[in-house]
XYZ file of C-alpha atoms in Angstrom:
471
model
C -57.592 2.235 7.737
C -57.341 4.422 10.690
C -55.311 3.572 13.410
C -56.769 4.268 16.526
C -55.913 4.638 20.330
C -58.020 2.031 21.165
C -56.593 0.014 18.567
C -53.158 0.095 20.134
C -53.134 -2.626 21.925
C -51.846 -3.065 26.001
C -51.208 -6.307 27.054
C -54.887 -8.486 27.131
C -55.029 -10.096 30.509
C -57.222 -12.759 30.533
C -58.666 -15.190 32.958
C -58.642 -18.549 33.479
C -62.304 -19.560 33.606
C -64.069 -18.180 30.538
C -67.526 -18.505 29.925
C -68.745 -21.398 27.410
C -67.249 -20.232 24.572
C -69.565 -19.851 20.936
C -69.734 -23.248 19.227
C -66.493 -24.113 17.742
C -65.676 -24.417 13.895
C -65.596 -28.089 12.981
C -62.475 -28.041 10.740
C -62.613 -29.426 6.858
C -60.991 -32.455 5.526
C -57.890 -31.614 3.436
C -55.133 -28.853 3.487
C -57.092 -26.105 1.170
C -56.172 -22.580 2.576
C -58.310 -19.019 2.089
C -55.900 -15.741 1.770
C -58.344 -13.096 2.545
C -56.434 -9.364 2.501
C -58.179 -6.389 4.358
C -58.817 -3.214 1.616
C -58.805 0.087 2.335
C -61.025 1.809 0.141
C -59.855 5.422 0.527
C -58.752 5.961 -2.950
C -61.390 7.340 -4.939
C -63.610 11.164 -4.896
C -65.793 10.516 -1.310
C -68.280 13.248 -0.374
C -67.286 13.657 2.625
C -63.731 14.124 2.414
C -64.303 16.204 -0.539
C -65.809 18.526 1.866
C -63.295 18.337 4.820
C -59.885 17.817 2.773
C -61.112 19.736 -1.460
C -62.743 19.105 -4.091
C -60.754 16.111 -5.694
C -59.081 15.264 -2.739
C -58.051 11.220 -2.325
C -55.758 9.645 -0.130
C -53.073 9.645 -3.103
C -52.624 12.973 -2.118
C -50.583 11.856 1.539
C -49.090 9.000 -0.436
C -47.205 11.665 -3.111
C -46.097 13.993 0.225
C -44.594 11.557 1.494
C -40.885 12.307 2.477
C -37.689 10.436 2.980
C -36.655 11.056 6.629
C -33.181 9.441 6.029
C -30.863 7.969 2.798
C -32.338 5.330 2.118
C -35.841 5.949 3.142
C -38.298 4.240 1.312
C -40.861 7.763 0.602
C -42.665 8.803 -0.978
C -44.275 5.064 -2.255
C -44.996 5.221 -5.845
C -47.400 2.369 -6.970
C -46.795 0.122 -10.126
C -50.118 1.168 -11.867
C -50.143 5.324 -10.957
C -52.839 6.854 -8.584
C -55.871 5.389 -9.990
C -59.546 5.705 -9.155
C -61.107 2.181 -7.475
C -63.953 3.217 -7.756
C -63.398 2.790 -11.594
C -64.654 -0.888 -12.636
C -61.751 -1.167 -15.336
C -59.374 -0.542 -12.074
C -60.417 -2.305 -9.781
C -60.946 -5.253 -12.070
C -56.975 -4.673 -12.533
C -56.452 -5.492 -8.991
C -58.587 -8.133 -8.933
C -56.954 -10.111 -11.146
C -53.342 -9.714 -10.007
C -55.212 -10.748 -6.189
C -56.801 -13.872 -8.051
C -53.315 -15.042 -9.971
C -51.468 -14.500 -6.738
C -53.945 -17.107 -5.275
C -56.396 -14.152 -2.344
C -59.764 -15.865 -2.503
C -61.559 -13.228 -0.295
C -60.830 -9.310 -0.003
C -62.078 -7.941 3.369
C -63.812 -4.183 2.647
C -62.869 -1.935 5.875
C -66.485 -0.754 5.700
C -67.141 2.867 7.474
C -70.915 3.636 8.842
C -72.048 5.664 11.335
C -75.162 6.802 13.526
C -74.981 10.400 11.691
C -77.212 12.194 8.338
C -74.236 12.583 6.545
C -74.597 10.614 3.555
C -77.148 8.401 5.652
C -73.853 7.069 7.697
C -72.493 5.932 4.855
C -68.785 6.956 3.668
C -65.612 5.685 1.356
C -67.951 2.916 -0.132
C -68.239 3.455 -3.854
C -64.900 1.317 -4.237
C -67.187 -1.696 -2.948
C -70.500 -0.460 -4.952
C -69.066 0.961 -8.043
C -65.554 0.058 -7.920
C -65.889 -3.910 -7.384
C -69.485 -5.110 -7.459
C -69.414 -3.686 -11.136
C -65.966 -5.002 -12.403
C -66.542 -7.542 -15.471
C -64.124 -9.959 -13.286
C -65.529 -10.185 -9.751
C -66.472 -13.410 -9.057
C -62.890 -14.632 -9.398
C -62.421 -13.502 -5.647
C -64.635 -13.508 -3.025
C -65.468 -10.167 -0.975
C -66.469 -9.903 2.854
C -67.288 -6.407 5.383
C -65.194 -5.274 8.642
C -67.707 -2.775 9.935
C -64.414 -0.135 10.742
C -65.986 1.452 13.721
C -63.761 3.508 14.828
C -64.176 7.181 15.588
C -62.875 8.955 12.190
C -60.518 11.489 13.301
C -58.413 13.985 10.805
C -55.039 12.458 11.028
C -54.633 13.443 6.774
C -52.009 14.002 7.923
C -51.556 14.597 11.567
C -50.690 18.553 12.130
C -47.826 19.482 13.810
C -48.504 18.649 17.365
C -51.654 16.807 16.804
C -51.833 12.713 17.685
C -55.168 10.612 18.605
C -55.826 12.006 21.730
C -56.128 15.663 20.429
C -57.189 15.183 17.030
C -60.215 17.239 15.543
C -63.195 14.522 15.607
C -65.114 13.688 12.631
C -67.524 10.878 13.319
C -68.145 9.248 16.276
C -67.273 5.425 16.327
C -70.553 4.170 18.457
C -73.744 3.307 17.358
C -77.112 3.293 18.554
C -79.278 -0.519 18.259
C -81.568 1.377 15.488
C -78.468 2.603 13.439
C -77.033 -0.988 14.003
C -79.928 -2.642 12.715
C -80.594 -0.124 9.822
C -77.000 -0.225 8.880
C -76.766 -4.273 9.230
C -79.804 -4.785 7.346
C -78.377 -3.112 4.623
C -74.899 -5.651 4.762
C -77.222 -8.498 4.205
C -79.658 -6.908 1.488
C -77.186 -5.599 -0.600
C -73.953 -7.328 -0.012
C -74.846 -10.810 1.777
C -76.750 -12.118 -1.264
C -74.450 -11.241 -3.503
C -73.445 -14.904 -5.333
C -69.454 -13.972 -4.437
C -69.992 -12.996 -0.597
C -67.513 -14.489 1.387
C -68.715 -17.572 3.732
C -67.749 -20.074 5.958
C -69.896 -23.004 5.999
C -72.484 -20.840 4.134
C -72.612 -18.292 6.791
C -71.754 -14.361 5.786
C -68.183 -13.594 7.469
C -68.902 -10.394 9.183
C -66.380 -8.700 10.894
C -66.027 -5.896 13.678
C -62.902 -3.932 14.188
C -63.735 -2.081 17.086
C -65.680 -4.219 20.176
C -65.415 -1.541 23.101
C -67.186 1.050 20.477
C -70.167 -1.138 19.407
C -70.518 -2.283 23.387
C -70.630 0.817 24.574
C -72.486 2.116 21.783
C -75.826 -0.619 22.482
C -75.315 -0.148 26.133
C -73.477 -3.225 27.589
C -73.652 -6.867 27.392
C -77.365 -8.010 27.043
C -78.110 -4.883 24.758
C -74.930 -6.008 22.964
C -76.117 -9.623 22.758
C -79.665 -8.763 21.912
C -78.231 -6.555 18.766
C -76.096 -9.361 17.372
C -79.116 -11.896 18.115
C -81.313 -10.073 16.044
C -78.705 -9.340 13.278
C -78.246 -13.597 13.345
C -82.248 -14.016 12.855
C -82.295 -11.569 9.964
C -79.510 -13.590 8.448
C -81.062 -16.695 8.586
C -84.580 -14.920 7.394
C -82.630 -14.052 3.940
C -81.814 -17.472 3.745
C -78.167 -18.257 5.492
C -77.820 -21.052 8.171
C -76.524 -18.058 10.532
C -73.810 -15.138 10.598
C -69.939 -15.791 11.215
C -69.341 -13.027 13.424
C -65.636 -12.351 13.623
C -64.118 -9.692 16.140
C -60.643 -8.169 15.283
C -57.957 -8.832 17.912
C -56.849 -5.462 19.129
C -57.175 -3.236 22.559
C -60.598 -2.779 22.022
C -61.564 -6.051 23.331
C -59.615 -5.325 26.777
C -61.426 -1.695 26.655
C -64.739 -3.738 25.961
C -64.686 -6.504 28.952
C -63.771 -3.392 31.364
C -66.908 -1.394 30.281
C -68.965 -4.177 30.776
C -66.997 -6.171 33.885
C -69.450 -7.773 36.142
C -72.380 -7.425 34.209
C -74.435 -10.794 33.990
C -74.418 -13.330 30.827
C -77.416 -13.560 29.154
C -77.464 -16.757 28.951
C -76.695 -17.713 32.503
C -77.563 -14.438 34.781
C -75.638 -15.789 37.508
C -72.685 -15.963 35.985
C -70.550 -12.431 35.655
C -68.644 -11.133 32.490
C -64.992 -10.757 33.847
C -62.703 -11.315 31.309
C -62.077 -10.917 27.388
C -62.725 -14.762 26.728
C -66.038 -14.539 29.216
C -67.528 -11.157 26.761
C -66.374 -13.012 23.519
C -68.545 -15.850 25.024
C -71.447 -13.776 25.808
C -71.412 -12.683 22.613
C -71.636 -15.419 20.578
C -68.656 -15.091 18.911
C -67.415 -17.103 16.217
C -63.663 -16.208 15.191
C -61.000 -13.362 15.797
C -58.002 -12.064 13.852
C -55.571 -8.875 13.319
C -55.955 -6.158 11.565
C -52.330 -5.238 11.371
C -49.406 -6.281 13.754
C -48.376 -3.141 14.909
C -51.882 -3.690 17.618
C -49.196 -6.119 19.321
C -45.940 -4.910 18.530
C -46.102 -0.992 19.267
C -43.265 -1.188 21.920
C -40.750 -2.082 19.203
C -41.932 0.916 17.335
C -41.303 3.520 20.419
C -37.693 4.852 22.217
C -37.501 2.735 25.164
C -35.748 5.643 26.962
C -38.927 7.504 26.552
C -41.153 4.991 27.692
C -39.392 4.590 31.507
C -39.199 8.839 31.418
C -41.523 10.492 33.506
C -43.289 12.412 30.987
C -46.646 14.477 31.025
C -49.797 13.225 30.826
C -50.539 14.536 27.331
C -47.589 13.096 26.380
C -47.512 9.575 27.780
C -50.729 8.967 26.526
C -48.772 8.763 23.276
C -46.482 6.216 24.387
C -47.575 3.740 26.764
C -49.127 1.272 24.887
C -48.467 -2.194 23.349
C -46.812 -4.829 25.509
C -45.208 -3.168 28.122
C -44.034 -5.835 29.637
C -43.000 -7.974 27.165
C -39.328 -8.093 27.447
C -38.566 -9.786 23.596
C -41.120 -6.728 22.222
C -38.743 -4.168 24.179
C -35.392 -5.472 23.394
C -35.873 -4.403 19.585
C -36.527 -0.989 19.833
C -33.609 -0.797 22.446
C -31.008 -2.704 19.931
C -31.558 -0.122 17.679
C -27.922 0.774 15.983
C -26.591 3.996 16.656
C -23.714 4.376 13.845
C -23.991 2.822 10.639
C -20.591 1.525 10.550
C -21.457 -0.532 14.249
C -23.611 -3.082 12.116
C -23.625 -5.284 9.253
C -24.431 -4.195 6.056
C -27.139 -6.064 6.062
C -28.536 -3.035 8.487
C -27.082 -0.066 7.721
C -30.555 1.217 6.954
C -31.422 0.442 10.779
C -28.512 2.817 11.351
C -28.946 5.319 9.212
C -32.694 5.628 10.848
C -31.112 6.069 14.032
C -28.806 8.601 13.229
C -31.360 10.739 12.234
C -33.631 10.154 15.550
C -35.813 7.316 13.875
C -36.664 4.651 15.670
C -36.943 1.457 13.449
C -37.376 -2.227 13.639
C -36.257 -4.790 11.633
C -38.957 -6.658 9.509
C -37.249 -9.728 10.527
C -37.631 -9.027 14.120
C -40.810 -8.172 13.947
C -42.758 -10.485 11.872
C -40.521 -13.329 14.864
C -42.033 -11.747 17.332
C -45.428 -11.811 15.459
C -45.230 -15.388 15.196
C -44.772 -16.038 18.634
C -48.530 -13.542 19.339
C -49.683 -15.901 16.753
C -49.090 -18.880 18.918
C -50.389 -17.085 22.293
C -53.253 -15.366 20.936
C -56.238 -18.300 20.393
C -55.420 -19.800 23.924
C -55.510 -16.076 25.349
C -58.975 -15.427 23.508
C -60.399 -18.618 24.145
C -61.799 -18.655 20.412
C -61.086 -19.558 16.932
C -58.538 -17.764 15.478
C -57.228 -16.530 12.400
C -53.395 -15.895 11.948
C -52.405 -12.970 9.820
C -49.461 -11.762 8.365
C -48.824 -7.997 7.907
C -46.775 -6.496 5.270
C -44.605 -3.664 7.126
C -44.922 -0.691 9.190
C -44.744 2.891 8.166
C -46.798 5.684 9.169
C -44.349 8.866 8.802
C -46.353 10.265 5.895
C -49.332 10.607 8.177
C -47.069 12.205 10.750
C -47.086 9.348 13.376
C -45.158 9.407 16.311
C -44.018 6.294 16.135
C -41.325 4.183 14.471
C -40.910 2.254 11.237
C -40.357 -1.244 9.991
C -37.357 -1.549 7.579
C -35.953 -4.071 5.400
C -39.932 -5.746 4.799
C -38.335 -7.607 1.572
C -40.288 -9.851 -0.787
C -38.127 -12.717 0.618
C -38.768 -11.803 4.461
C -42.579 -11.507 3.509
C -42.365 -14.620 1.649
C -41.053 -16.706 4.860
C -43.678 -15.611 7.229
C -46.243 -16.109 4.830
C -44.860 -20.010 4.721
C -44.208 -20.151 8.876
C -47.866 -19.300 8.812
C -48.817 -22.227 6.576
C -47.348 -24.203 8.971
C -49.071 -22.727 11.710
C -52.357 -23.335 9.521
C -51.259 -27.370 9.029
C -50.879 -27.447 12.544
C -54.131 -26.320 13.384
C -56.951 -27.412 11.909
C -59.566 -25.935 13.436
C -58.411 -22.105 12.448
C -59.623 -24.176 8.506
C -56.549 -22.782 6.439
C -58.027 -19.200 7.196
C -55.205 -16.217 6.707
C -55.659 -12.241 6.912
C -52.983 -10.192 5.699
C -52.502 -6.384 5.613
C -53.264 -5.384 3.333
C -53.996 -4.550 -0.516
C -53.450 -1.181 -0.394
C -52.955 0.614 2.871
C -49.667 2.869 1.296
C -49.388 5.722 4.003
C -49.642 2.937 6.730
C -46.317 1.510 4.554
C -47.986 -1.794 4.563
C -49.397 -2.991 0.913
C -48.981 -5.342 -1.168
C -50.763 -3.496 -4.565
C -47.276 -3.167 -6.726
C -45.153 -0.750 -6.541
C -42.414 0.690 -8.606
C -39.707 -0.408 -6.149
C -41.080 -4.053 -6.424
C -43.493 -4.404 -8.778
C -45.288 -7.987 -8.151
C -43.045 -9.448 -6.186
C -44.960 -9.608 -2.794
C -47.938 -10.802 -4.452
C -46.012 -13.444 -6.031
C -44.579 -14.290 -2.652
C -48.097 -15.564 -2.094
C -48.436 -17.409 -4.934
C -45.442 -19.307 -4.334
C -46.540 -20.012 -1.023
C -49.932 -21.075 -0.997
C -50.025 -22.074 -4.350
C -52.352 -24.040 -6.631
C -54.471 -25.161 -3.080
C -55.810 -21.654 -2.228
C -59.418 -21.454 -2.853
């Protein structure tokens, strides 16, 4: 996955009379829980980034360059099983059976279309088509979409001096309503009816990573509405009682309910869009999760210093987002040791990372402060929510300017996975539903496919966890 600007998420504000919000989930009986983990499905020979990147080009090839930018340094990642080809059946059956023993029920595809000719829209998808729909094993997991719409930018890696706002563009992130329905219409034909599509109360989970894109894509909040109305009757033509239409929680949604502020509901004219929970509303939302922390927690990933400098523009466009005013998200960049031998051992890592001008959080840090967005983020959105865990943080062998996430042990991963349990126990109505990040997204330094390092350990973590009552 690609993060994006818009994807760096600013502080949601939110307001205090939302508009009636989509028909809530009436929770199941019992205390069954569904680990679904996000894939990135960028390992494998793609047409189009054989022609922008070389023939035989895959994303392995930024996971091998990665480099160590201190002792200790955790680069390049070497994976367990070597740089294999998931678009191969016999491979990807591999990884679904060490998801299906570690107790994921559901993988969520980051799926990549576009309004374009190349390919028909279509990119990085023969891990879904060839890879998993053909492996011997796959009905042992289940297997949902995230429509990534994002605009695809070349950040394989970043070049010197290159960061989202300046980056070459390759495909533009918006869509137009025919490209939506030809490209939805597709989901349901050839992925909806498959007998091991993900669903929640027998509806297809569909999700959308981007909101701000697709809005402004259809052309605003009726358009917007109309689109997804139409996409719910063709679901329910092929047979479904209706779509579960999930929206990932991330800047985009502030970016969306500014595009379209003021504009009427169409359900009720006289009543204005104005806020995040009024747009989710409008839409007919059913559910929101993360993608990945990091859309909350950027300021602890960013020198503090550099955020109060005056800076220019080009430049501060690269640093002022996340939080910026939340105090417990600033203190941990700004606690950041400065000689090894002023900390415990436990974090001489953190030190050695700041001797050499990285700044770098704490896993344990940031997966606390994580849980405490967890606990804000339904009553903020107004919606039913998903928690997620994410796995770690660490971008540096794409070249982002940003910091890192050490010491993300098994154990550490292991306790936030159970604190989230507990937040699942607690509420019912979110129906023992977690995301985590992810299978496989190595250059973004948060996986949990095996590595060398730690072979099985994190997906045993989640195992021990959620145990015998995942479905």
């Amino acid at each position: 996955m690609r993060l994006t600007v818009a994807a760096v998420l600013l502080s949601i504000t939110v307001g205090s009379s939302p508009l009636d919000a989509a028909e809530p989930i009436v929770p199941k009986q019992g205390s069954e829980y569904t680990v679904a983990v996000y894939y990135w499905p960028n390992f494998h020979r793609d047409a189009y980034h054989q022609s922008k990147k070389g023939d035989g080009w895959t994303e392995w090839e930024i996971v091998k360059n990665g480099k160590p930018k201190f002792e200790g340094h955790d680069q390049p990642k070497q994976p367990l099983w070597g740089y294999r080809d998931e678009s191969d059946p016999k491979e990807m059956a591999r990884s679904i059976d060490a998801m299906a023993d570690a107790g994921i029920g559901a993988i969520i595809f980051d799926w990549y279309r576009y309004d374009d000719d190349i390919h028909g829209g279509v990119m990085i998808e023969k891990a879904l088509r060839q890879g998993f729909l053909q492996a011997p094993n796959r009905n042992r997991v289940k297997f949902a979409l995230m429509w990534a719409n994002h605009t695809y930018i070349d950040c394989h890696p970043f070049a010197p001096g290159v960061w989202f706002n300046n980056a070459p563009v390759w495909r533009k992130g918006e869509v137009s309503q025919a490209a939506f329905e030809r490209h939805t219409q597709d989901a349901i034909q050839s992925y909806f009816k498959q007998p091991n599509y993900w669903k929640i109360d027998g509806r297809p989970y569909f999700s959308i990573y981007e909101l701000d894109k697709l809005v402004h894509g259809l052309g605003g909040v009726a358009a917007t509405r109309s689109a997804l109305d139409d996409f719910r009757a063709r679901v329910k033509a092929a047979g479904f009682p209706d779509l579960h239409l999930n929206i990932v929680d991330q800047e985009a949604l502030k970016h969306a309910s500014e595009l379209v502020r003021g504009q009427p509901c169409p359900d009720n004219p006289a009543r204005k869009v104005e806020t995040v929970p009024d747009l989710l509303a409008a839409l007919k939302v059913d559910s929101s999760t993360m993608y990945t922390w990091v859309h909350h927690l950027w300021p602890m990933l960013v020198k503090q210093a550099e955020q109060a400098d005056a800076k220019p523009a080009a430049e501060t466009k690269n640093k002022a987002f996340g939080l910026a005013d939340d105090p417990a998200a600033q203190t941990s960049a700004s606690k950041t040791p400065k000689k090894a031998g002023d900390v415990p051992a436990e974090t001489t890592l953190l030190g050695r990372a700041a001797q050499a001008g990285v700044v770098a959080t704490d896993y344990a840090e940031y997966g606390q402060r994580a849980m405490r967005v967890m606990d804000e983020r339904p009553g903020a959105l107004n919606v039913t929510y998903f928690p997620h865990v994410s796995m770690g943080w660490d971008g540096s062998p794409r070249n982002y300017s940003m910091g890192i996430v050490l010491n993300n042990t098994p154990e550490k991963w292991g306790e936030f996975l159970r604190q989230t349990k507990g937040w699942l126990d607690r509420h019912p109505e979110s129906r023992g539903i977690v995301t985590l990040n992810s299978w496989n997204e190595w250059v973004e330094g948060s996986y949990i496919e095996p590595d060398v390092k730690d072979g099985t350990k994190y997906l045993d973590a989640i195992r021990d966890v959620f145990g015998p009552k995942t479905r």
